[in-house]
JSON list of C-alpha atoms in Angstrom, two decimals:
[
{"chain": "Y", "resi": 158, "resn": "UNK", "atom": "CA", "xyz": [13.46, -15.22, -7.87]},
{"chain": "Y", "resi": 159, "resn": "UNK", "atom": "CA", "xyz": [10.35, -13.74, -5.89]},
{"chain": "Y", "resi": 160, "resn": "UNK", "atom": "CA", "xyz": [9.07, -11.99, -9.11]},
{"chain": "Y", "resi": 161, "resn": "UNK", "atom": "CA", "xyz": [7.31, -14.75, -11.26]},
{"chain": "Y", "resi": 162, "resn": "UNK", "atom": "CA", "xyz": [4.74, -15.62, -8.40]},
{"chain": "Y", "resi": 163, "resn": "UNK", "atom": "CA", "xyz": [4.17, -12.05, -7.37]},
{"chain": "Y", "resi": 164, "resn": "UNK", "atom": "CA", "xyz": [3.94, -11.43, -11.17]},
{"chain": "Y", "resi": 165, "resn": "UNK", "atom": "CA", "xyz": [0.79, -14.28, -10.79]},
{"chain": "Y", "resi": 166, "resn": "UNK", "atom": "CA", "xyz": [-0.74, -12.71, -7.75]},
{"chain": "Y", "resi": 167, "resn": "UNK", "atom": "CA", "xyz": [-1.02, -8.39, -9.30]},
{"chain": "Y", "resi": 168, "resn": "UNK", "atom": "CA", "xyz": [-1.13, -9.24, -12.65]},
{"chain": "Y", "resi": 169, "resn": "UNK", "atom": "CA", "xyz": [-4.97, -7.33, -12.39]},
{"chain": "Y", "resi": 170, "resn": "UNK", "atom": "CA", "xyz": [-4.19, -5.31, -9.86]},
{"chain": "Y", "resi": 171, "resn": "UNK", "atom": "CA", "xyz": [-0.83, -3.46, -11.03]},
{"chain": "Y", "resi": 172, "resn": "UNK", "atom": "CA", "xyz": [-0.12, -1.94, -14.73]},
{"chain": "Y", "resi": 173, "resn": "UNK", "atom": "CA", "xyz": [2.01, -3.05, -17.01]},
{"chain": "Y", "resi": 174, "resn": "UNK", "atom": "CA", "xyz": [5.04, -1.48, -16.50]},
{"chain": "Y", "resi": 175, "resn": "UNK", "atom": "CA", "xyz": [4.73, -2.18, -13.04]},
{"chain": "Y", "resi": 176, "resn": "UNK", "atom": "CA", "xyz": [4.39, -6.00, -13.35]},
{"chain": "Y", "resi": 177, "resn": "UNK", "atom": "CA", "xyz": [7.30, -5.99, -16.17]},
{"chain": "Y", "resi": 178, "resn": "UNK", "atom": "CA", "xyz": [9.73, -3.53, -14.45]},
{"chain": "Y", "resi": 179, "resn": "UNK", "atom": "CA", "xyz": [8.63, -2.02, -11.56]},
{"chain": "Y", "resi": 180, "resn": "UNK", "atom": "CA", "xyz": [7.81, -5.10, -9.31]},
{"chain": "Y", "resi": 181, "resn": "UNK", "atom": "CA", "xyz": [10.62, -7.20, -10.46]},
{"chain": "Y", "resi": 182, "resn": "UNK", "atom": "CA", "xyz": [13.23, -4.60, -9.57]},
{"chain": "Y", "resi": 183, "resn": "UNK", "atom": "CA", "xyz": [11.74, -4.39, -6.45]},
{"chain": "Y", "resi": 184, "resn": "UNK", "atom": "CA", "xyz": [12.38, -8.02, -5.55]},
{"chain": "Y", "resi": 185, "resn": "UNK", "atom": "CA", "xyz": [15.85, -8.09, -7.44]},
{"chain": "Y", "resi": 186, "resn": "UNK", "atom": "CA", "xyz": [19.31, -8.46, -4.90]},
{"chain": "Y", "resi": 187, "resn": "UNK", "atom": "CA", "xyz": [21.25, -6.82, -7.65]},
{"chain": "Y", "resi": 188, "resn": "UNK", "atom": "CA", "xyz": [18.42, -3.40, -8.41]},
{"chain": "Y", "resi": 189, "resn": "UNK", "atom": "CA", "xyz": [16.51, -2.88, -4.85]},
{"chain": "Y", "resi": 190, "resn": "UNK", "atom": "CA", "xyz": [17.45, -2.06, -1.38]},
{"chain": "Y", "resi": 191, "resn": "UNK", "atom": "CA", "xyz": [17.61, -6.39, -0.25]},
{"chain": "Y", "resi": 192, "resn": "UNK", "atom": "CA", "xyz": [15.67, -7.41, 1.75]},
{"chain": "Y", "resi": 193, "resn": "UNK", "atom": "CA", "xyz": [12.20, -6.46, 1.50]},
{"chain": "Y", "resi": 194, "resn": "UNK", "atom": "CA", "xyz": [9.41, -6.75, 4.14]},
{"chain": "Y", "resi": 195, "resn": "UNK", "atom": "CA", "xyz": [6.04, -8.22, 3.23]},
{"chain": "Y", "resi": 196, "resn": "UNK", "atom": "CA", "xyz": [3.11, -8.31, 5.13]},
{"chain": "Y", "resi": 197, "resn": "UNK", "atom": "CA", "xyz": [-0.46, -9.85, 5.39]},
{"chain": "Y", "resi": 198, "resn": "UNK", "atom": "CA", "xyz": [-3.17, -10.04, 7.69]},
{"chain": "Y", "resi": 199, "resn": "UNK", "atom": "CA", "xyz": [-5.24, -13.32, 9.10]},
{"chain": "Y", "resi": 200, "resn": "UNK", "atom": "CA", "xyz": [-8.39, -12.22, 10.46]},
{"chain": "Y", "resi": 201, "resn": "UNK", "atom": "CA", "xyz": [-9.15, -14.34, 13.10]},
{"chain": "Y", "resi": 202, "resn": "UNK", "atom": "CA", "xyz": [-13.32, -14.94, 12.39]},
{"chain": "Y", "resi": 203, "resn": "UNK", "atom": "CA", "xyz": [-12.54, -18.69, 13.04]},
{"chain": "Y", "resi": 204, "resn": "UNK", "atom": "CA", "xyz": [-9.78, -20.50, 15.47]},
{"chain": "Y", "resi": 205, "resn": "UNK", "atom": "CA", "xyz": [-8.44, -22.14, 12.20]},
{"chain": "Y", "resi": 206, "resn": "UNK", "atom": "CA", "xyz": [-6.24, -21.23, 9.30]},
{"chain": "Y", "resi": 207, "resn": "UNK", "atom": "CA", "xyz": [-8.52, -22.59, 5.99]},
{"chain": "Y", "resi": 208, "resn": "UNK", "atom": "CA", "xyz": [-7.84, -23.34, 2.29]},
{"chain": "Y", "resi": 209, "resn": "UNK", "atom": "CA", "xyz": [-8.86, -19.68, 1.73]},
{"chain": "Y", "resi": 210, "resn": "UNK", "atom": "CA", "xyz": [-5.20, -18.63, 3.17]},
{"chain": "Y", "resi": 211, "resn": "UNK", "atom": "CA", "xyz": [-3.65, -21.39, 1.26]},
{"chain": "Y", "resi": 212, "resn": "UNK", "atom": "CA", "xyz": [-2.47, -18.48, -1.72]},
{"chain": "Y", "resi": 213, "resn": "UNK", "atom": "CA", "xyz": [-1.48, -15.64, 0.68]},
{"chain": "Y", "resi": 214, "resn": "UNK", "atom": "CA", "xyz": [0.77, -18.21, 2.82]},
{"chain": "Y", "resi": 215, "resn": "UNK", "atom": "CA", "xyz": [2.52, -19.99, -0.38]},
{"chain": "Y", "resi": 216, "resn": "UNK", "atom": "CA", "xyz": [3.34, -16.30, -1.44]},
{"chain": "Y", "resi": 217, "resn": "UNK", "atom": "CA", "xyz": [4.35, -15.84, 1.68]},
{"chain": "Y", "resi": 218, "resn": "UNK", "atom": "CA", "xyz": [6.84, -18.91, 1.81]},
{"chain": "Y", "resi": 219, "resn": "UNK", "atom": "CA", "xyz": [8.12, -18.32, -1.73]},
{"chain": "Y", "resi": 220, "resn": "UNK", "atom": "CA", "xyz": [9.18, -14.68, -0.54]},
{"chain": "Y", "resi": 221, "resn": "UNK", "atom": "CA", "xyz": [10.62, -16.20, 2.39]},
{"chain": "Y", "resi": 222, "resn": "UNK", "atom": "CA", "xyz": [12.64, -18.46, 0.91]},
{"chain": "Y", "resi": 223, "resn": "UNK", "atom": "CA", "xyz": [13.75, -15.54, -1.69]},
{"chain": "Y", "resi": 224, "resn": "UNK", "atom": "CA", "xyz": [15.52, -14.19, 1.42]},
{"chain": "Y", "resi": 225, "resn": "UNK", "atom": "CA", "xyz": [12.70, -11.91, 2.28]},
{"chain": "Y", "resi": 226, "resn": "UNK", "atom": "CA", "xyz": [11.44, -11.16, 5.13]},
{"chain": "Y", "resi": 227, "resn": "UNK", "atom": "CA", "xyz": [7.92, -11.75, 6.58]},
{"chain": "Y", "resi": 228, "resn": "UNK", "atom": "CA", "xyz": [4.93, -10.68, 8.92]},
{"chain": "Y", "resi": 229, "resn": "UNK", "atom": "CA", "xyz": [2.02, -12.67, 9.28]},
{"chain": "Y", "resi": 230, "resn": "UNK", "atom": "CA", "xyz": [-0.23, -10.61, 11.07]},
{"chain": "Y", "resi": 231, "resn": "UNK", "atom": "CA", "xyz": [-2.91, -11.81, 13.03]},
{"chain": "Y", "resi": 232, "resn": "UNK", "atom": "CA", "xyz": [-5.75, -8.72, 12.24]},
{"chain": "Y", "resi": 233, "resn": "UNK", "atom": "CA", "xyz": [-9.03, -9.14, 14.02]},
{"chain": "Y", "resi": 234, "resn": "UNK", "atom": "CA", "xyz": [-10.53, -6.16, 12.30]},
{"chain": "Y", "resi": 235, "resn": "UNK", "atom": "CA", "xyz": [-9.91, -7.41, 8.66]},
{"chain": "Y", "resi": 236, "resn": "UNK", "atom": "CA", "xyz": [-12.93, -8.31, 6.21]},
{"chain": "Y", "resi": 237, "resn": "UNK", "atom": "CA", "xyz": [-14.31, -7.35, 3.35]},
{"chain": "Y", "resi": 238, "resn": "UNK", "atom": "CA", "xyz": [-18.15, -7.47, 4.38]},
{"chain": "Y", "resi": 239, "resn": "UNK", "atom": "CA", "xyz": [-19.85, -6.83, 7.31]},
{"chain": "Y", "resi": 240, "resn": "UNK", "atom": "CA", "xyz": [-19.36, -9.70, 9.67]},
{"chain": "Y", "resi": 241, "resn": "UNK", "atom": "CA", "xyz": [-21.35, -11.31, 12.61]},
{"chain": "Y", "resi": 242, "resn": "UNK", "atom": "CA", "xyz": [-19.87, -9.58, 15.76]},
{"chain": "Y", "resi": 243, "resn": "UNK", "atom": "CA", "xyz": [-17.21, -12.04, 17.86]},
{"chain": "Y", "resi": 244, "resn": "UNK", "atom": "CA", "xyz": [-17.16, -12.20, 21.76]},
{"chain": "Y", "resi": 245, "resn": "UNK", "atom": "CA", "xyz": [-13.87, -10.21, 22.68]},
{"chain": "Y", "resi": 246, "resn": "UNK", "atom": "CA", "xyz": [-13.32, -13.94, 23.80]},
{"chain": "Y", "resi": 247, "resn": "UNK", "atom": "CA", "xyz": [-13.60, -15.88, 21.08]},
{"chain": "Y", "resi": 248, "resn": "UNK", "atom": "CA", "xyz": [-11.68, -13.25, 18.65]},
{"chain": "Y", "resi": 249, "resn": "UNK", "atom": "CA", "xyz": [-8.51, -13.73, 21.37]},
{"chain": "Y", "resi": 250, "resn": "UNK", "atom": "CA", "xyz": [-8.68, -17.27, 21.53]},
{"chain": "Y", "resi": 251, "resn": "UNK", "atom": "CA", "xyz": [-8.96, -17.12, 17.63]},
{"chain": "Y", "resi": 252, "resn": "UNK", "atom": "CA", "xyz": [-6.19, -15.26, 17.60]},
{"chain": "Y", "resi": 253, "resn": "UNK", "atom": "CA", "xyz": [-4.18, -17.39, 20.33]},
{"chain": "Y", "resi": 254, "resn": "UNK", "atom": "CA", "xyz": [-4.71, -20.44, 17.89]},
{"chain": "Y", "resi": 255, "resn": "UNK", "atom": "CA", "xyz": [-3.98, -18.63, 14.34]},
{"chain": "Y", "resi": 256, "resn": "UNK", "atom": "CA", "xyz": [-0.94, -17.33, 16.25]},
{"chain": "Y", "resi": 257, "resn": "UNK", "atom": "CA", "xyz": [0.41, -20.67, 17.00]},
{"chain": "Y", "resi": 258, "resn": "UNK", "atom": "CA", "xyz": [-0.63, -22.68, 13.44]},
{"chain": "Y", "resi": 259, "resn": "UNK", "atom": "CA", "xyz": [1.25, -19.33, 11.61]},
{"chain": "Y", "resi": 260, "resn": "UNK", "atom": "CA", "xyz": [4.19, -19.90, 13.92]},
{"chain": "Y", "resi": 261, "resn": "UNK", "atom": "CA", "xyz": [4.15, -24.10, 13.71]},
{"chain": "Y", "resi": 262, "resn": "UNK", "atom": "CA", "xyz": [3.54, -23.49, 9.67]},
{"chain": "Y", "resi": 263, "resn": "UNK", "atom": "CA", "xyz": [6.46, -21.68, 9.72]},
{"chain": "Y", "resi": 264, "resn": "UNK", "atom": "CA", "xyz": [8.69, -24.17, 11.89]},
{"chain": "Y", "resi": 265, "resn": "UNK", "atom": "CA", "xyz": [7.70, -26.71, 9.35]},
{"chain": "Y", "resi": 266, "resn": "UNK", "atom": "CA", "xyz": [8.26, -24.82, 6.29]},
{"chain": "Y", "resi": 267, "resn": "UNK", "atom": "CA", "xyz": [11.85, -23.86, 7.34]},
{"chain": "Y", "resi": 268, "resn": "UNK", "atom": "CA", "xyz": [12.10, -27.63, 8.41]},
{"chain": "Y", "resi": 269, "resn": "UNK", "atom": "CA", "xyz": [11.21, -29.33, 5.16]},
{"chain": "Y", "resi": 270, "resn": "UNK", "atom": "CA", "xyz": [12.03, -27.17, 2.39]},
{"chain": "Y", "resi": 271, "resn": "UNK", "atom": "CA", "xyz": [15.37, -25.94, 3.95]},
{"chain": "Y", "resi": 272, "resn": "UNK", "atom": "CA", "xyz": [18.06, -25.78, 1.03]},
{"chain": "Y", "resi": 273, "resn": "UNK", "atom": "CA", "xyz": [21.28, -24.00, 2.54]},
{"chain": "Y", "resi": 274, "resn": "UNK", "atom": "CA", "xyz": [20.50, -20.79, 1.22]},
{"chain": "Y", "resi": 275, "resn": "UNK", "atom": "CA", "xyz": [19.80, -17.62, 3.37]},
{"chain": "Y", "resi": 276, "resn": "UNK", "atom": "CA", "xyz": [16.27, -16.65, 3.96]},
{"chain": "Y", "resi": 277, "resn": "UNK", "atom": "CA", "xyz": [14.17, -13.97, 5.25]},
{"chain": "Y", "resi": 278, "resn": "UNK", "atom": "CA", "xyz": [12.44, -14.32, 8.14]},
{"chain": "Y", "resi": 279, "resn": "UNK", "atom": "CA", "xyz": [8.89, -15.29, 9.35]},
{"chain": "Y", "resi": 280, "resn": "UNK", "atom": "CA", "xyz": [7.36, -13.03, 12.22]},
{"chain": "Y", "resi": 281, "resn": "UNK", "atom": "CA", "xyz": [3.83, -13.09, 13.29]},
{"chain": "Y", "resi": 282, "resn": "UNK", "atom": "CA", "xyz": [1.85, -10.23, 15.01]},
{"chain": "Y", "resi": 283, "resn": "UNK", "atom": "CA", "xyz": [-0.83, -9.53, 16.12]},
{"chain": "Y", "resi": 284, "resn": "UNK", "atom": "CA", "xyz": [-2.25, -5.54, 15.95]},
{"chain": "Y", "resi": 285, "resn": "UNK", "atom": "CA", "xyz": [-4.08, -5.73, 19.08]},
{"chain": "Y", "resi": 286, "resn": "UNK", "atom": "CA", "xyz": [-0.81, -5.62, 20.63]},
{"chain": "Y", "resi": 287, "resn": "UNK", "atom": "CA", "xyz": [-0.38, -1.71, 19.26]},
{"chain": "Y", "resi": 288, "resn": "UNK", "atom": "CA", "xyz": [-3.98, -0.71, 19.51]},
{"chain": "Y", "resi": 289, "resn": "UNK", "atom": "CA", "xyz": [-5.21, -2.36, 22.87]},
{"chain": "Y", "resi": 290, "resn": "UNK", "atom": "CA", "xyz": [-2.59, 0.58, 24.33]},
{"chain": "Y", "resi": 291, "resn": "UNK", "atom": "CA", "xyz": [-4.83, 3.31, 21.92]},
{"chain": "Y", "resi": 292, "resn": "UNK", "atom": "CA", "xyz": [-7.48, 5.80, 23.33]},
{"chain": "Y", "resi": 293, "resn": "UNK", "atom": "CA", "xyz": [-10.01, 5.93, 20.38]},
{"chain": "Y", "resi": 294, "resn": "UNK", "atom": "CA", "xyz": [-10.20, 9.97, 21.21]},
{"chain": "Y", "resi": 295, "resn": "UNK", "atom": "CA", "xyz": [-6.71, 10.16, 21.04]},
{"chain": "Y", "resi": 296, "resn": "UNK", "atom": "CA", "xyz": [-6.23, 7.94, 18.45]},
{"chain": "Y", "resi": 297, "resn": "UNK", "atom": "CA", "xyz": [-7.91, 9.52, 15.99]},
{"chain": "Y", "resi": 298, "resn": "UNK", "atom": "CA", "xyz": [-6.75, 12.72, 16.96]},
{"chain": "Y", "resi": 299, "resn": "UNK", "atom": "CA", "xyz": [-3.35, 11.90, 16.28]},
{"chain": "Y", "resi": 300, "resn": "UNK", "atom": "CA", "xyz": [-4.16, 9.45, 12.96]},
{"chain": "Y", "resi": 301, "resn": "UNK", "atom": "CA", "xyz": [-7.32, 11.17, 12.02]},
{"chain": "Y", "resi": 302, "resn": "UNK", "atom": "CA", "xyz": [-6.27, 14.09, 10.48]},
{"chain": "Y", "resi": 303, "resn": "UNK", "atom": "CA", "xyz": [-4.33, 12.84, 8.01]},
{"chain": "Y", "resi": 304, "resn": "UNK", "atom": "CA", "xyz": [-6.85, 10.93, 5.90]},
{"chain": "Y", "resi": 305, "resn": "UNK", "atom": "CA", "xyz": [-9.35, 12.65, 3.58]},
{"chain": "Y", "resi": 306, "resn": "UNK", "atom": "CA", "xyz": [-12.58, 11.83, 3.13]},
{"chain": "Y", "resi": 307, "resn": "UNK", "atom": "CA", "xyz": [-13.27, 11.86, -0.77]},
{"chain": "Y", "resi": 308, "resn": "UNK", "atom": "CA", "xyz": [-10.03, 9.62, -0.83]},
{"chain": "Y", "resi": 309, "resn": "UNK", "atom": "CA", "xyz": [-11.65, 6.72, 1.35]},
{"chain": "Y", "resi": 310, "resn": "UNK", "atom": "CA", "xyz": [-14.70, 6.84, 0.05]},
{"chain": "Y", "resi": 311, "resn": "UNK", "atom": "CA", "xyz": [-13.29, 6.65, -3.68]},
{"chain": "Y", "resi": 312, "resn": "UNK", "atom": "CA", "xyz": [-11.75, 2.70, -2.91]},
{"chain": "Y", "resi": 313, "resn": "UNK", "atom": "CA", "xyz": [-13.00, 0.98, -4.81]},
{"chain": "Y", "resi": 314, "resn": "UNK", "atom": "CA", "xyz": [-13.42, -1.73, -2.48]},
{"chain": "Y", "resi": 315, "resn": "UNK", "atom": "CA", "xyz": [-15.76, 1.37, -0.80]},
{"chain": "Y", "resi": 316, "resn": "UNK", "atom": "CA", "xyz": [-17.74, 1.91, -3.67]},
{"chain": "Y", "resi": 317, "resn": "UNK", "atom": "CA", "xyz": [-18.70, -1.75, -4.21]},
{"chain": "Y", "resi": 318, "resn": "UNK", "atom": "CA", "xyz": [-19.16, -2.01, -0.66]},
{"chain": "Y", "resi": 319, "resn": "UNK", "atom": "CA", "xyz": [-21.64, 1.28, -0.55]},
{"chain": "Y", "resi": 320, "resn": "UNK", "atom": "CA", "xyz": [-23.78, 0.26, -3.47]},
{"chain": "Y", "resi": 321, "resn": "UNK", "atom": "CA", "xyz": [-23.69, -3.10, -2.29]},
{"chain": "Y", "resi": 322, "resn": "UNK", "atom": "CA", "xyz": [-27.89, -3.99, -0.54]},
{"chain": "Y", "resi": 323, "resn": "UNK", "atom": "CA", "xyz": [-26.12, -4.34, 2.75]},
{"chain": "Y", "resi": 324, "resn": "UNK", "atom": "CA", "xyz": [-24.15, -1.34, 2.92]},
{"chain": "Y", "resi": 325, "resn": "UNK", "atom": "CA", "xyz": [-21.18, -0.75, 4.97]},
{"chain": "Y", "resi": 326, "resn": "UNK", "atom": "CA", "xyz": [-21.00, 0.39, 8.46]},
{"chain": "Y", "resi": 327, "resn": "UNK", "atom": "CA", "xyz": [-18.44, 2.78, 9.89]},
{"chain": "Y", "resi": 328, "resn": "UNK", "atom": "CA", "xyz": [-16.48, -0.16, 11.51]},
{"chain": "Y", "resi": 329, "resn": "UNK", "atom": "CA", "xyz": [-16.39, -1.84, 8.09]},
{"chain": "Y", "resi": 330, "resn": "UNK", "atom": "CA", "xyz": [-15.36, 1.86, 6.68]},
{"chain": "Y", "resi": 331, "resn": "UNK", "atom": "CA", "xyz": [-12.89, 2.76, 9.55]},
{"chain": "Y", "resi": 332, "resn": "UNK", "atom": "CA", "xyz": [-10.50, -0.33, 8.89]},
{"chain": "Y", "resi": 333, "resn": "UNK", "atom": "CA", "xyz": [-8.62, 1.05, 6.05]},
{"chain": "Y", "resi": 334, "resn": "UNK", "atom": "CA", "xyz": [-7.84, 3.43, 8.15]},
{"chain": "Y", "resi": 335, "resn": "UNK", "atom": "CA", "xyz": [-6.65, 1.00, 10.80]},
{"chain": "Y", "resi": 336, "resn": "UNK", "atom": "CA", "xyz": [-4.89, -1.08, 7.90]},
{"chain": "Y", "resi": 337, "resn": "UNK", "atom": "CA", "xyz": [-2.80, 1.95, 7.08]},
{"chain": "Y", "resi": 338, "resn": "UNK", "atom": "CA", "xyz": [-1.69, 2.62, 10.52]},
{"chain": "Y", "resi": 339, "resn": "UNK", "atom": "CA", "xyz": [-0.81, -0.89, 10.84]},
{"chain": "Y", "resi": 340, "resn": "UNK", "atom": "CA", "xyz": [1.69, -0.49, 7.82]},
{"chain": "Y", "resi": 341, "resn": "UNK", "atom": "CA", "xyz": [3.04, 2.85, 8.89]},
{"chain": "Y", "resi": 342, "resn": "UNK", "atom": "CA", "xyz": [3.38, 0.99, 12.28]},
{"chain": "Y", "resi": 343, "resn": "UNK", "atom": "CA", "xyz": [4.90, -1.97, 10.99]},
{"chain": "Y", "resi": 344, "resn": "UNK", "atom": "CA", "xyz": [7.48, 0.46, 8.98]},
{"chain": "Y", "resi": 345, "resn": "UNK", "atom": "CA", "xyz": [8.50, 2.05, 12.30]},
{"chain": "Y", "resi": 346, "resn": "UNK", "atom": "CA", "xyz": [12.53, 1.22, 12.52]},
{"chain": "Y", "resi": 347, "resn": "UNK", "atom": "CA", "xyz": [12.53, -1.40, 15.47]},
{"chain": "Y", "resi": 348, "resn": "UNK", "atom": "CA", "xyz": [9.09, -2.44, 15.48]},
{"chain": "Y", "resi": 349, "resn": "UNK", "atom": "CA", "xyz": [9.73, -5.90, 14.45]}
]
């Protein structure tokens, strides 16, 4: 049921065989280890969800409703340019409010469009709670050393960045890095 949107949303970014078979049998009861767990990130920049989170949250829903189960997570560190820097108290209270409009979205989703059938569920997260308790020395002593170099800076999303007339700084650089560890976090039995 899940794969004809998520066939929509990587038909560029996945190849054929993986839209066709690969991604289909991953969201199939009958083929795949049921359920699956889905994530994605809402950088708090503003104390607002917008129309620009309009496709990640309807994918989200759909897969929801599939019997999925989601995380919304609330990612300060997310972007895909260099941004103007927040005041640690404006990115919280950002956070506070896309925390509750994620969780009252939710509420009303399962509210409305409630059919009988089972479905996933909706979580939301925020990363701070995981890294506020990290030492950036030991942090990347632990997580460091198991990222190459030549493999970050061949992304893509890198390269454009690099060549780009702004450049990218190291915080810009570092959050792959950080998004990774939030999915191997995130994977961690018991974590959510």
């Amino acid at each position: 049921m899940a794969a004809p949107i998520f066939r929509c949303f990587s038909w560029d970014f996945f190849p054929e065989r993986g839209t066709k078979i690969e991604l289909p049998e991953l969201f199939d009861r009958g083929t795949a280890s049921f359920p699956q767990t889905i994530y994605c990130g809402f950088d708090p920049t503003a104390d607002s969800l917008h129309v620009g989170h309009l496709l990640a949250l309807l994918g989200l829903f759909h897969l929801q409703r599939a019997g999925h189960n989601v995380i919304a997570l609330v990612d300060p560190s997310g972007r895909t340019k260099e941004r103007e820097a927040l005041e640690k108290e404006s990115v919280q209270a950002n956070a506070r409010a896309l925390r509750l409009e994620l969780e009252a979205l939710a509420a009303n989703h399962q509210q409305l469009f409630s059919d009988g059938r089972s479905w996933g569920t909706f979580t939301v997260l925020d990363n701070s709670a995981w890294y506020r308790k990290q030492h950036l020395v030991d942090f990347l002593a632990a997580v460091g050393g198991h990222f190459r170099m030549g493999t970050l800076l061949s992304r893509q999303s890198v390269q454009m960045r690099l060549k780009s007339p702004e450049g990218m700084s190291l915080a810009e650089f570092f959050y792959q890095v950080l998004q990774a560890y939030d999915f191997y976090y995130l994977f961690q039995p018991g974590r959510v």
